[in-house]
Coordinates of C-alpha atoms and ligand atoms in Angstrom, one line a residue:
M1 CA 0.3 93.6 -81.4
N2 CA 1.4 96.1 -78.7
V3 CA -0.1 94.9 -75.6
N4 CA -0.5 96.8 -71.9
I5 CA -1.2 94.0 -69.0
V6 CA -1.6 94.8 -65.7
V7 CA -0.6 92.0 -63.5
L8 CA -2.0 92.0 -59.6
A9 CA -0.4 89.1 -58.2
G10 CA -1.6 89.6 -54.9
D11 CA -1.1 87.1 -51.7
G12 CA -0.6 83.5 -51.4
I13 CA 0.6 81.7 -54.1
G14 CA -0.6 84.5 -56.1
P15 CA 2.7 85.5 -57.5
E16 CA 3.9 81.7 -57.7
V17 CA 1.7 81.0 -60.3
T18 CA 1.0 84.6 -61.6
A19 CA 5.3 84.2 -62.7
E20 CA 4.5 81.3 -64.9
A21 CA 1.5 82.5 -66.4
V22 CA 3.9 85.4 -67.3
K23 CA 6.1 83.5 -68.4
V24 CA 4.2 81.6 -71.0
L25 CA 3.1 84.9 -72.1
N26 CA 6.3 86.1 -72.6
A27 CA 7.0 82.6 -75.0
V28 CA 3.8 83.1 -76.7
A29 CA 4.7 87.0 -77.2
G30 CA 8.5 85.9 -78.8
N31 CA 7.0 83.0 -81.0
F32 CA 4.0 85.1 -82.7
G33 CA 6.0 88.5 -82.3
H34 CA 3.9 90.3 -80.4
S35 CA 5.1 92.9 -77.3
F36 CA 3.7 92.4 -74.4
T37 CA 4.2 94.9 -71.3
F38 CA 3.8 93.6 -67.9
D39 CA 2.6 96.4 -65.2
A40 CA 2.9 95.0 -61.8
Q41 CA 1.1 96.6 -59.3
L42 CA -0.4 96.0 -55.9
M43 CA -4.0 94.3 -54.7
G44 CA -5.3 92.6 -51.5
G45 CA -3.3 92.1 -48.5
C46 CA 0.1 92.9 -49.9
A47 CA -1.2 96.7 -51.4
I48 CA -2.8 96.7 -47.5
D49 CA 0.7 96.2 -45.9
A50 CA 2.1 98.3 -48.5
T51 CA -0.4 101.6 -48.6
G52 CA -2.9 100.8 -46.5
S53 CA -5.6 100.4 -48.9
S54 CA -6.8 97.1 -50.8
L55 CA -7.3 98.5 -53.7
P56 CA -4.9 101.5 -54.0
D57 CA -5.6 104.9 -56.6
A58 CA -2.8 103.9 -58.6
T59 CA -4.3 100.4 -59.2
V60 CA -7.1 101.0 -60.3
A61 CA -5.6 103.7 -62.6
A62 CA -3.4 101.4 -64.3
C63 CA -6.1 98.7 -64.6
R64 CA -8.4 101.4 -66.2
A65 CA -5.4 101.9 -68.8
A66 CA -4.6 98.5 -69.2
D67 CA -5.7 96.5 -72.6
A68 CA -6.6 93.1 -69.7
V69 CA -5.3 92.2 -66.7
L70 CA -3.9 88.9 -65.1
L71 CA -4.7 88.3 -61.8
G72 CA -3.6 85.8 -59.3
A73 CA -5.7 85.6 -55.8
V74 CA -5.8 87.7 -52.7
G75 CA -6.0 86.9 -48.9
G76 CA -4.9 85.0 -46.0
P77 CA -4.9 84.5 -42.4
K78 CA -2.4 87.7 -41.9
W79 CA -5.6 89.7 -43.1
D80 CA -8.4 87.7 -41.3
N81 CA -9.3 90.0 -38.5
P82 CA -13.1 90.8 -39.2
Q83 CA -12.6 93.7 -37.3
A84 CA -10.1 95.2 -39.4
A85 CA -11.3 98.1 -41.8
D86 CA -9.8 97.1 -44.8
R87 CA -9.3 93.4 -46.3
P88 CA -7.7 91.9 -49.0
E89 CA -11.8 90.7 -50.4
R90 CA -12.9 94.3 -50.6
G91 CA -9.8 95.3 -53.0
L92 CA -11.4 92.2 -55.3
L93 CA -15.1 93.6 -55.0
A94 CA -14.1 96.6 -55.5
I95 CA -11.3 96.5 -59.0
R96 CA -14.7 94.5 -60.4
K97 CA -17.0 97.3 -60.3
E98 CA -14.5 100.2 -60.8
L99 CA -14.2 97.9 -64.1
N100 CA -17.9 97.4 -64.5
L101 CA -16.6 93.4 -64.8
F102 CA -20.3 92.3 -64.4
A103 CA -20.0 88.8 -65.8
N104 CA -17.7 86.0 -64.8
L105 CA -16.6 82.7 -67.2
R106 CA -16.1 79.6 -66.3
P107 CA -15.1 76.8 -68.5
V108 CA -15.0 73.9 -66.6
K109 CA -13.7 71.1 -70.0
L110 CA -13.0 67.6 -68.2
Q111 CA -9.0 66.9 -69.5
P112 CA -9.6 63.1 -70.4
Q113 CA -5.7 62.7 -68.5
L114 CA -7.1 63.7 -65.2
I115 CA -10.6 61.9 -64.9
D116 CA -9.2 59.7 -62.4
A117 CA -8.3 62.5 -60.2
S118 CA -11.8 63.4 -59.5
T119 CA -13.8 62.0 -57.5
L120 CA -16.8 61.7 -59.4
K121 CA -17.6 58.2 -61.5
R122 CA -15.9 58.3 -65.2
E123 CA -18.9 57.4 -66.6
V124 CA -20.8 60.8 -65.0
L125 CA -17.9 62.8 -66.1
E126 CA -17.6 61.8 -69.6
G127 CA -18.2 64.4 -71.7
V128 CA -18.2 67.7 -69.4
D129 CA -18.0 70.1 -71.4
L130 CA -19.6 74.1 -69.6
L131 CA -19.5 77.1 -69.7
V132 CA -20.5 78.4 -66.1
I133 CA -21.4 82.1 -66.3
R134 CA -22.1 84.4 -63.4
E135 CA -23.1 87.9 -62.5
L136 CA -20.3 89.9 -60.6
T137 CA -21.6 92.9 -59.6
G138 CA -25.3 92.6 -58.2
G139 CA -27.2 90.8 -56.0
A140 CA -26.3 89.7 -52.1
Y141 CA -22.3 90.7 -52.0
F142 CA -23.4 94.8 -53.4
G143 CA -27.2 94.6 -52.1
P144 CA -28.0 97.3 -48.7
R145 CA -27.1 95.1 -46.1
K146 CA -26.4 95.7 -42.0
E147 CA -23.7 94.0 -40.1
A148 CA -24.4 92.3 -36.5
G149 CA -21.9 94.7 -33.8
P150 CA -20.5 93.1 -31.3
D151 CA -23.9 93.3 -29.0
G152 CA -25.9 93.0 -31.9
D153 CA -27.9 89.8 -33.0
E154 CA -29.8 90.9 -36.1
A155 CA -27.8 90.7 -39.7
Y156 CA -29.1 91.0 -43.4
D157 CA -28.0 91.0 -46.8
T158 CA -30.0 92.2 -49.4
M159 CA -30.2 90.8 -52.8
L160 CA -30.7 93.2 -54.7
Y161 CA -31.3 93.1 -58.9
T162 CA -32.1 95.4 -61.9
R163 CA -33.5 94.6 -65.3
E164 CA -30.7 95.7 -66.9
E165 CA -28.2 94.4 -64.4
I166 CA -30.0 90.4 -65.2
R167 CA -30.4 91.4 -68.9
R168 CA -26.5 92.1 -69.7
V169 CA -25.2 88.8 -68.1
V170 CA -27.8 86.8 -69.4
K171 CA -27.6 88.4 -73.6
L172 CA -23.6 87.7 -72.8
A173 CA -24.6 83.9 -72.1
A174 CA -26.6 83.2 -74.9
E175 CA -24.2 84.8 -77.2
A176 CA -21.8 82.6 -75.9
A177 CA -24.1 79.5 -75.9
V178 CA -25.3 80.6 -80.0
L179 CA -21.2 80.0 -80.9
R180 CA -21.1 76.6 -78.3
R181 CA -23.7 74.0 -78.6
G182 CA -26.5 76.0 -78.4
K183 CA -28.1 75.3 -74.9
L184 CA -28.5 77.2 -72.1
A185 CA -29.4 77.0 -68.7
S186 CA -31.0 80.1 -66.6
V187 CA -30.8 79.1 -62.8
D188 CA -32.9 80.9 -59.9
K189 CA -34.8 80.6 -57.1
A190 CA -38.0 81.6 -58.7
N191 CA -40.7 79.9 -56.1
V192 CA -39.6 81.8 -53.5
L193 CA -37.3 84.6 -54.0
A194 CA -38.4 88.4 -55.9
S195 CA -34.9 88.6 -57.4
S196 CA -35.8 85.3 -58.8
R197 CA -38.8 85.9 -60.0
L198 CA -37.9 89.3 -62.1
W199 CA -34.5 87.0 -63.4
R200 CA -37.0 84.4 -64.5
R201 CA -39.1 87.1 -66.1
V202 CA -36.4 89.2 -67.6
A203 CA -34.7 86.1 -69.1
T204 CA -37.3 84.7 -70.7
E205 CA -37.9 88.1 -72.5
V206 CA -34.4 88.4 -73.4
L207 CA -33.9 84.7 -74.6
A208 CA -37.3 85.0 -76.4
E209 CA -35.0 87.0 -79.4
Y210 CA -33.0 83.5 -79.8
P211 CA -35.0 81.0 -80.8
A212 CA -32.5 78.7 -82.1
L213 CA -30.9 78.0 -78.0
H214 CA -32.7 75.5 -76.5
V215 CA -32.9 76.9 -73.0
E216 CA -34.2 75.8 -69.9
H217 CA -35.0 77.4 -66.6
V218 CA -33.9 75.3 -63.8
L219 CA -34.2 76.3 -59.6
V220 CA -30.6 77.0 -57.8
D221 CA -31.3 73.5 -55.6
A222 CA -31.9 71.2 -58.6
M223 CA -29.0 72.8 -59.9
A224 CA -26.9 71.6 -57.6
M225 CA -27.9 67.8 -57.3
H226 CA -27.8 68.1 -61.6
L227 CA -24.3 69.5 -61.5
I228 CA -22.6 66.5 -59.7
R229 CA -25.5 63.7 -61.8
R230 CA -25.6 64.6 -65.3
P231 CA -22.6 67.3 -65.7
A232 CA -22.1 66.4 -69.5
T233 CA -25.8 67.4 -70.8
F234 CA -25.2 71.0 -69.3
D235 CA -23.6 73.5 -72.2
V236 CA -23.5 77.1 -70.8
I237 CA -25.2 78.0 -67.3
V238 CA -25.7 81.3 -65.7
A239 CA -26.9 82.6 -62.5
E240 CA -26.8 85.6 -60.3
N241 CA -24.1 86.1 -58.3
L242 CA -24.2 84.0 -55.2
F243 CA -25.9 81.3 -56.3
G244 CA -22.9 81.2 -59.9
D245 CA -20.3 81.2 -56.6
I246 CA -21.1 78.4 -55.2
L247 CA -22.3 76.3 -58.6
T248 CA -19.0 77.5 -59.9
D249 CA -17.2 75.9 -57.0
E250 CA -19.3 72.8 -57.2
A251 CA -18.3 72.7 -60.8
S252 CA -15.0 72.9 -60.4
M253 CA -14.6 69.4 -58.8
L254 CA -15.5 67.7 -61.8
A255 CA -12.6 68.9 -63.5
G256 CA -10.3 67.6 -60.7
S257 CA -8.6 70.3 -59.2
M258 CA -9.3 74.2 -58.1
G259 CA -5.6 74.6 -59.7
M260 CA -6.6 73.4 -62.8
L261 CA -9.3 75.8 -63.4
P262 CA -9.2 79.7 -65.7
S263 CA -11.6 82.1 -65.2
A264 CA -12.3 85.2 -67.2
S265 CA -14.6 89.0 -65.6
L266 CA -15.6 90.5 -68.4
G267 CA -17.9 94.4 -69.1
D268 CA -18.5 96.6 -71.2
Q269 CA -15.1 98.7 -71.1
L270 CA -13.8 98.6 -74.0
N271 CA -9.7 98.6 -74.4
A272 CA -7.7 99.8 -77.4
H273 CA -8.3 97.0 -79.0
H274 CA -12.0 97.5 -78.6
L275 CA -12.6 94.4 -77.1
P276 CA -13.5 93.9 -73.6
R277 CA -11.1 95.3 -71.1
G278 CA -11.3 92.3 -68.8
M279 CA -10.0 90.3 -65.6
Y280 CA -8.5 87.2 -65.8
E281 CA -7.8 84.8 -62.8
P282 CA -7.5 80.9 -61.8
I283 CA -10.3 80.4 -59.7
H284 CA -8.3 79.5 -56.5
G285 CA -7.4 81.4 -53.5
S286 CA -4.3 82.5 -52.1
A287 CA -3.6 78.7 -50.6
P288 CA -2.0 80.0 -47.9
D289 CA -1.1 76.5 -46.4
I290 CA 0.9 75.4 -49.5
A291 CA 2.9 79.2 -49.9
G292 CA 6.1 79.9 -50.6
K293 CA 6.7 76.1 -51.2
S294 CA 6.9 76.5 -55.4
I295 CA 4.2 73.5 -55.3
A296 CA 1.2 75.3 -56.6
N297 CA -0.3 74.1 -59.5
P298 CA 0.3 77.1 -62.1
L299 CA -2.1 75.7 -64.9
G300 CA -5.1 77.8 -63.8
T301 CA -3.3 81.0 -64.0
I302 CA -1.9 79.7 -67.6
L303 CA -4.6 78.9 -68.9
S304 CA -6.3 81.9 -67.9
A305 CA -4.0 84.0 -69.8
A306 CA -4.9 81.8 -72.5
M307 CA -8.3 83.3 -71.7
L308 CA -7.4 86.6 -71.8
L309 CA -5.8 86.6 -75.3
R310 CA -9.0 85.4 -76.9
H311 CA -11.5 87.7 -75.4
S312 CA -9.3 90.8 -74.6
L313 CA -6.9 91.0 -77.4
G314 CA -8.8 88.6 -80.3
L315 CA -5.7 86.2 -80.6
E316 CA -6.9 82.7 -81.0
T317 CA -4.7 81.3 -82.4
E318 CA -2.3 82.3 -79.6
A319 CA -4.5 81.2 -76.8
A320 CA -4.7 77.8 -78.6
A321 CA -1.0 77.5 -78.6
I322 CA -1.3 77.6 -74.7
E323 CA -4.0 75.2 -74.5
T324 CA -2.9 72.6 -77.0
A325 CA 0.9 73.1 -74.9
V326 CA -1.4 72.7 -71.6
E327 CA -2.5 69.4 -73.0
R328 CA 0.7 68.1 -74.5
V329 CA 2.5 68.3 -70.7
L330 CA -0.6 66.0 -69.4
D331 CA 0.0 64.0 -72.3
D332 CA 3.2 63.3 -71.0
G333 CA 2.2 62.5 -67.4
V334 CA 3.2 65.4 -65.8
R335 CA 1.5 66.7 -62.8
T336 CA 1.6 69.0 -59.9
G337 CA 0.8 66.8 -56.6
D338 CA -3.0 68.5 -56.8
I339 CA -3.3 66.5 -60.1
A340 CA -1.4 63.3 -59.1
Q341 CA -2.5 60.1 -58.6
P342 CA -0.8 57.7 -56.6
G343 CA 2.5 56.7 -57.7
M344 CA 3.4 59.6 -60.2
E345 CA 5.9 61.6 -60.3
T346 CA 4.9 65.0 -59.7
V347 CA 7.1 68.7 -60.5
G348 CA 6.4 72.0 -58.9
T349 CA 5.4 75.1 -60.3
V350 CA 8.1 76.7 -61.8
I351 CA 9.5 73.4 -63.6
M352 CA 5.8 73.2 -65.2
G353 CA 5.7 76.5 -66.2
D354 CA 9.0 75.5 -68.2
L355 CA 6.9 72.6 -69.8
V356 CA 4.3 74.8 -70.8
V357 CA 6.7 77.1 -72.4
A358 CA 8.8 74.3 -74.0
K359 CA 5.7 73.0 -75.9
L360 CA 5.4 76.2 -76.9
R361 CA 8.2 75.5 -79.3
Ligands
NAD1 P1 -8.2 77.9 -51.8 O1 -8.8 78.2 -53.1 O2 -6.8 79.3 -51.9 O3 -7.4 76.6 -51.5 C1 -8.2 75.7 -51.3 C2 -7.7 74.3 -51.6 O4 -6.9 74.3 -52.7 C3 -5.9 74.7 -50.6 O5 -5.6 73.2 -50.0 C4 -5.2 74.5 -51.6 O6 -3.7 74.6 -50.8 C5 -5.4 74.1 -52.5 N1 -5.0 75.0 -53.9 C6 -5.6 75.9 -54.4 N2 -5.0 76.6 -55.6 C7 -4.2 75.4 -55.5 C8 -2.8 75.1 -56.7 N3 -3.0 76.6 -57.5 N4 -2.4 74.4 -56.4 C9 -2.5 73.0 -55.7 N5 -3.5 73.5 -55.0 C10 -4.0 74.4 -54.7 O7 -9.0 78.4 -50.7 P2 -9.0 78.8 -49.6 O8 -8.2 78.1 -48.6 O9 -10.6 79.1 -49.2 O10 -9.0 80.4 -49.3 C11 -8.1 80.9 -48.8 C12 -7.8 82.5 -49.2 O11 -7.7 82.5 -50.4 C13 -8.5 83.1 -48.0 O12 -8.3 84.7 -47.5 C14 -9.7 83.4 -49.5 O13 -10.5 84.9 -48.7 C15 -8.6 83.8 -50.5 N6 -10.0 83.6 -51.8 C16 -9.1 84.6 -52.8 C17 -10.0 84.5 -54.1 C18 -9.5 85.2 -54.8 O14 -8.0 86.0 -55.0 N7 -10.5 85.0 -56.0 C19 -10.4 83.2 -54.5 C20 -11.0 82.4 -53.2 C21 -10.2 82.6 -51.9

């Protein structure tokens, strides 16, 4: 299969972790007889420095022509001035809008080898296998807002949703639940928020078409509690943008480290293979505190590359091969610093990538 992948390495540890994922994808291409072309483009702080824009037109055009996009992370203290005309995060929000990526999928599966790396008790964590789906292009991050000026003391953000925005993401979550264990929890705050009451009404309508699913509607504050008390009882969880942002970070801690977890952002634009032109990235940020030290954990990005093969190219065998290779490296007791237990030997970013490639062979 001939595949065109845009790589947005971004800032901080972004270039370090994407380099390892590209290395692994090249090994997969060699093993399975595919031809993967990687097109490096600018987004985020590095794009502001080079072009003055966090999302140059050339990047948007390249992403629109690609089969899939692999992203590292953007941002860092250098671009943190709130008064700046452009910020790295703007580029990220804008590319999600440009590619109409309305659903962010974060699988949270605890690797048994890492159970002691979590701050939660073993008995709470056993059996955790979640898929959290966050709505990505609506809600308070995109609704009308007022920024308090230098002398202002009033500001607001508007959590705005349309029926269609809710319908498409809940439907995607329902389809995912059908393929998993048949359970879906829809999160809202319908006891207080008008947008949540619309969310619950539309979700109820959509989910009526899936009578075989076990459905529950859970208030977001209750879900924050359930996720650390009984996470293994959930299968697929779907939430609007802001609630999903918070809950996905909370859920990530079940897996021990931010560095381990992949994500996929999917929408309705199809690529040359008639599959969603998704964007794939680790859930962590640019980690400026460890950037340039070659100690970042590349496994979240490598597992994101596996999701890319699965969702944008339909290459299930190749995706599973990467996931198995990662598990086997962990079985060998090899760890980066963020997931190491006291006394364990740790390796850096590049060696971790090399070991995954070696297991693929
Ligand atoms: P972060 O995820 O970058 O880092 C949080 C902590 O986790 C840090 O201690 C970091 O060293 C550690 N960490 C993160 N990834 C790791 C990895 N792969 N291996 C080992 N340790 C890892 O979050 P932050 O510090 O809140 O944000 C830093 C910057 O990243 C900010 O500018 C923020 O806006 C940006 N950010 C970007 C994205 C994105 O591009 N999608 C997401 C979140 C934050």
